[in-house]
XYZ file of C-alpha atoms in Angstrom:
337
model
C 0.000 0.000 0.000
C 2.780 2.398 0.902
C 4.174 2.052 -2.623
C 1.324 4.233 -3.842
C 2.044 7.112 -1.450
C 4.152 10.003 -2.739
C 7.581 10.364 -1.235
C 8.775 13.530 0.511
C 10.988 14.184 -2.504
C 8.089 13.937 -4.943
C 6.006 16.193 -2.734
C 8.817 18.736 -2.671
C 9.146 18.621 -6.430
C 5.396 19.050 -6.848
C 5.458 22.017 -4.505
C 8.285 23.607 -6.424
C 6.476 23.132 -9.712
C 3.311 24.630 -8.269
C 5.218 27.625 -6.934
C 6.890 28.057 -10.300
C 3.534 27.996 -12.057
C 2.180 30.600 -9.632
C 5.209 32.831 -10.224
C 4.854 32.477 -13.998
C 1.221 33.518 -13.749
C 2.079 36.538 -11.618
C 4.531 37.883 -14.190
C 2.418 37.002 -17.191
C 2.340 39.805 -19.731
C -0.508 42.277 -19.325
C -2.264 43.418 -22.478
C -3.956 46.806 -22.797
C -6.150 47.930 -25.677
C -5.300 51.070 -27.664
C -7.980 52.744 -29.780
C -7.294 54.865 -32.872
C -9.495 56.186 -35.652
C -7.051 55.505 -38.495
C -4.867 52.521 -39.338
C -1.082 52.478 -39.561
C -1.332 53.461 -43.217
C -1.700 56.961 -41.756
C 0.637 58.843 -39.358
C -2.102 58.739 -36.699
C -2.191 54.944 -36.708
C 1.591 54.806 -36.905
C 1.767 56.868 -33.713
C -0.252 54.238 -31.849
C 1.850 51.403 -33.254
C 5.070 53.227 -32.366
C 3.811 53.536 -28.804
C 3.017 49.823 -28.701
C 6.435 48.894 -30.112
C 8.295 51.050 -27.605
C 6.338 49.652 -24.658
C 6.863 46.041 -25.679
C 10.571 46.594 -26.251
C 11.240 48.370 -22.960
C 9.040 46.169 -20.790
C 10.654 43.034 -22.233
C 7.213 41.905 -23.303
C 5.709 42.092 -19.800
C 3.381 44.923 -20.901
C 1.730 44.725 -24.317
C -0.376 47.305 -26.124
C -2.765 45.931 -28.745
C -3.824 48.559 -31.268
C -7.411 48.577 -32.546
C -7.587 50.941 -35.563
C -10.603 52.258 -37.479
C -12.564 52.908 -34.267
C -13.208 49.157 -33.941
C -13.866 49.365 -30.215
C -16.752 51.819 -30.735
C -18.248 50.246 -33.872
C -16.819 52.957 -36.120
C -18.322 55.887 -34.198
C -15.226 57.934 -33.464
C -17.083 60.500 -31.349
C -17.832 57.772 -28.758
C -14.164 56.960 -28.161
C -13.657 59.247 -25.168
C -16.832 58.065 -23.437
C -15.832 54.445 -24.020
C -12.402 55.033 -22.549
C -13.808 56.903 -19.560
C -16.203 54.037 -18.831
C -13.440 51.429 -19.094
C -14.360 49.817 -22.417
C -11.070 51.145 -23.799
C -7.812 51.065 -21.831
C -5.709 53.511 -23.839
C -6.140 55.685 -26.919
C -4.382 57.991 -29.306
C -7.319 60.275 -29.854
C -8.261 63.439 -31.681
C -9.042 66.676 -29.871
C -11.921 67.064 -32.329
C -13.495 63.699 -31.583
C -13.160 64.149 -27.823
C -14.465 67.734 -27.765
C -18.157 66.790 -27.236
C -17.171 65.357 -23.839
C -14.354 67.837 -23.091
C -15.494 71.304 -24.264
C -12.057 72.806 -23.646
C -10.694 70.748 -26.546
C -12.723 72.938 -28.906
C -9.907 75.438 -28.432
C -7.985 73.696 -31.211
C -10.972 73.807 -33.567
C -11.432 77.576 -33.388
C -10.911 78.803 -36.958
C -7.580 80.439 -37.773
C -6.420 80.630 -34.136
C -3.061 78.920 -34.757
C -1.487 80.099 -38.024
C 1.536 77.798 -38.118
C 3.363 74.905 -36.460
C 5.215 77.220 -34.084
C 1.871 78.430 -32.752
C 0.641 74.856 -32.296
C 3.780 73.942 -30.351
C 3.453 77.074 -28.215
C -0.091 76.119 -27.216
C 0.443 72.403 -26.569
C 3.705 73.089 -24.739
C 2.482 76.111 -22.843
C 0.015 77.162 -20.185
C -2.964 76.424 -22.422
C -1.743 72.882 -23.023
C -1.483 72.308 -19.264
C -5.018 73.605 -18.762
C -6.322 71.305 -21.493
C -4.638 68.288 -19.904
C -6.195 69.259 -16.553
C -9.616 69.373 -18.217
C -9.150 65.911 -19.727
C -8.019 64.403 -16.433
C -10.933 65.939 -14.537
C -13.225 63.820 -16.715
C -11.715 60.463 -15.888
C -9.002 60.101 -18.514
C -5.284 60.576 -17.900
C -3.462 62.457 -20.712
C 0.129 61.378 -21.280
C 1.481 63.121 -24.364
C 0.759 65.016 -27.582
C 0.744 63.879 -31.200
C -0.560 65.652 -34.292
C -2.991 64.926 -37.091
C -1.938 68.165 -38.769
C -3.485 71.288 -40.246
C -6.777 70.639 -41.984
C -7.282 71.832 -45.555
C -10.498 71.961 -47.586
C -11.178 70.142 -50.850
C -14.127 69.948 -53.202
C -15.282 68.714 -56.595
C -16.750 71.970 -57.934
C -13.950 74.485 -58.324
C -11.293 76.689 -56.737
C -12.035 78.051 -53.261
C -10.141 81.268 -52.601
C -12.867 83.432 -51.034
C -15.801 82.730 -48.715
C -18.286 83.184 -51.559
C -16.846 80.065 -53.229
C -18.177 77.985 -50.345
C -21.715 79.282 -50.754
C -24.108 76.322 -50.805
C -21.398 73.651 -51.026
C -22.154 70.489 -49.064
C -19.022 69.933 -46.997
C -18.548 66.789 -44.923
C -17.500 67.710 -41.387
C -16.767 65.693 -38.252
C -19.252 65.319 -35.414
C -18.578 68.644 -33.743
C -21.097 71.502 -33.629
C -18.230 74.000 -33.832
C -17.368 72.735 -37.327
C -20.956 73.178 -38.396
C -20.948 76.753 -37.107
C -17.624 77.524 -38.813
C -18.692 76.343 -42.254
C -22.165 77.826 -41.909
C -20.543 81.190 -41.155
C -18.728 80.950 -44.491
C -21.937 80.132 -46.371
C -21.383 76.391 -46.828
C -23.822 73.598 -46.055
C -21.927 71.442 -43.519
C -22.956 67.786 -43.351
C -21.903 65.802 -40.301
C -20.851 62.181 -40.870
C -18.272 59.682 -39.665
C -15.106 59.053 -41.676
C -16.425 55.595 -42.533
C -19.362 57.211 -44.333
C -17.467 60.129 -45.835
C -15.721 58.476 -48.762
C -18.881 56.770 -50.097
C -20.696 60.093 -49.831
C -17.964 61.822 -51.829
C -18.052 59.031 -54.407
C -21.785 59.389 -55.018
C -21.727 63.174 -54.902
C -23.940 63.284 -51.815
C -21.441 65.844 -50.532
C -19.301 68.229 -52.578
C -16.249 68.448 -50.379
C -14.469 67.655 -47.132
C -11.759 68.989 -44.840
C -8.819 66.940 -43.585
C -5.037 67.031 -43.245
C -3.043 66.370 -46.415
C -1.914 63.028 -44.979
C -5.505 61.784 -44.993
C -6.194 63.225 -48.450
C -3.059 61.570 -49.807
C -3.223 58.112 -48.222
C -6.994 57.732 -48.639
C -6.704 58.937 -52.269
C -9.520 61.445 -51.914
C -8.662 62.669 -55.403
C -10.102 59.412 -56.755
C -13.590 60.349 -55.573
C -13.847 63.610 -57.466
C -11.979 65.903 -55.085
C -10.036 67.819 -57.718
C -9.528 71.092 -55.831
C -7.636 71.668 -52.591
C -7.223 74.962 -50.771
C -4.376 75.328 -48.293
C -5.682 77.569 -45.542
C -4.480 75.961 -42.270
C -7.790 76.914 -40.703
C -7.265 74.625 -37.700
C -4.872 72.019 -36.372
C -5.885 68.720 -34.797
C -3.454 67.652 -32.066
C -3.651 64.038 -30.936
C -3.641 62.985 -27.295
C -2.063 59.815 -25.902
C -4.172 58.892 -22.883
C -5.248 56.193 -20.417
C -8.429 55.234 -18.604
C -8.133 56.462 -15.016
C -8.897 53.068 -13.409
C -6.365 51.306 -15.622
C -3.808 53.982 -14.806
C -4.402 53.568 -11.077
C -3.849 49.808 -11.363
C -0.355 50.227 -12.805
C 2.849 50.205 -10.828
C 4.953 53.369 -10.671
C 7.411 51.770 -13.088
C 4.640 50.957 -15.562
C 3.235 54.480 -15.323
C 6.641 55.957 -16.019
C 7.125 53.602 -18.953
C 3.748 54.411 -20.513
C 4.161 58.161 -20.116
C 7.741 58.306 -21.403
C 6.989 56.132 -24.429
C 3.816 58.111 -25.198
C 5.794 61.345 -25.228
C 8.526 59.771 -27.347
C 6.056 58.289 -29.833
C 4.305 61.655 -30.065
C 7.504 63.577 -30.780
C 8.430 60.994 -33.417
C 5.011 61.160 -35.086
C 4.819 64.970 -35.122
C 8.256 65.219 -36.736
C 7.380 62.581 -39.321
C 4.017 64.166 -40.168
C 5.534 67.579 -40.733
C 8.501 66.337 -42.725
C 6.224 64.437 -45.104
C 3.970 67.419 -45.823
C 5.901 68.788 -48.817
C 6.185 65.372 -50.474
C 2.485 64.696 -49.941
C 1.578 68.023 -51.507
C 3.782 67.307 -54.528
C 2.217 63.854 -54.944
C -1.282 65.316 -54.784
C -0.457 67.918 -57.440
C 1.129 65.258 -59.669
C -2.182 63.405 -59.659
C -3.840 66.405 -61.289
C -5.345 68.101 -58.244
C -5.500 71.893 -58.404
C -3.901 73.268 -55.231
C -4.611 76.858 -54.192
C -2.474 78.714 -51.665
C -4.156 81.797 -50.240
C -2.569 85.214 -50.084
C -2.664 87.069 -46.758
C -5.508 89.229 -48.081
C -7.516 86.198 -49.187
C -6.933 84.465 -45.866
C -8.077 87.530 -43.953
C -11.452 87.361 -45.713
C -12.022 83.882 -44.252
C -10.848 85.055 -40.822
C -13.356 87.905 -40.896
C -16.153 85.611 -42.059
C -15.704 83.351 -39.022
C -15.486 85.977 -36.275
C -18.992 85.091 -35.077
C -17.767 81.621 -34.138
C -15.608 83.122 -31.378
C -18.527 85.038 -29.909
C -20.541 81.832 -29.574
C -17.816 79.388 -28.552
C -15.497 81.351 -26.259
C -17.900 81.034 -23.272
C -18.113 77.268 -23.827
C -14.358 76.802 -24.147
C -13.466 79.253 -21.408
C -12.213 82.811 -21.678
C -9.225 82.011 -19.447
C -8.146 79.135 -21.689
C -8.436 81.186 -24.886
C -6.485 84.045 -23.326
C -3.784 81.592 -22.216
C -3.554 80.192 -25.747
C -3.218 83.648 -27.263
C -0.567 84.537 -24.704
C 1.314 81.315 -25.541
C 1.173 82.172 -29.247
C 1.981 85.834 -28.670
C -1.149 87.287 -30.286
C -3.527 89.864 -28.768
């Protein structure tokens, strides 16, 4: 009978194996989801993938970020991304200030028309007092901001003709994102703004349901918007869309100090890398677009001022919603009155 009983040695070995299994489980890699609107064919998606690559490399695989592009985690509705992350359905995101602005009104700062004329102004705002205030506003709503990226300045295109004065927009159906501020901006210039998701935009341009759209050149180039009748592009830099690397607050709280430091440092690094890449590619993208037969119009200062004047009413309506203090801080950062 005793032959069937385990020996002390076998019991010790079993205990060691069990302890080893427990240890292996405790250090098992943790996977966090990362939401983005665009895939890695675009700089936006590449920013998320860069973040994931840096985290995996520096955590030795113990922390993994899985990127879900094309707004998969919110069934294609990009304006729901912030709410989904705040509620815990999404762990991390590289999100657009535009898409998050319905839940964080302060983010509408970046959508105010013609506030930031160039890249230096964008950097002054995101790196200045206004940028700190915006990050505070995001965090107060249950999401922890970690770093900045950039979708770039948004330009307008259409299938009808050259746009170099507000009158050229009169009656044009322009696809805009799901932000009331965009509707007010294009309405002020006489256009007929039509809100729709990016997933619906290209089919609508193909059928002629809308006449035009506004997006950074990177989106126009990679998505080949010229193939759906968009033969005219106007460079007017009317607003810039910074991206925000961020984490759900509960997920953030569950991380160790080392993991928090890793996520924040790699987010900042990925953002710097993506901003530099996006800006360096701009000239080549513009050349490629022109080579495909698209008519590109660059506005003179006088022409640009006509659009600025046409959208002054937007500031009267939106400054109270965004916050006078925040707008003043942004103007001080930029160095404009």
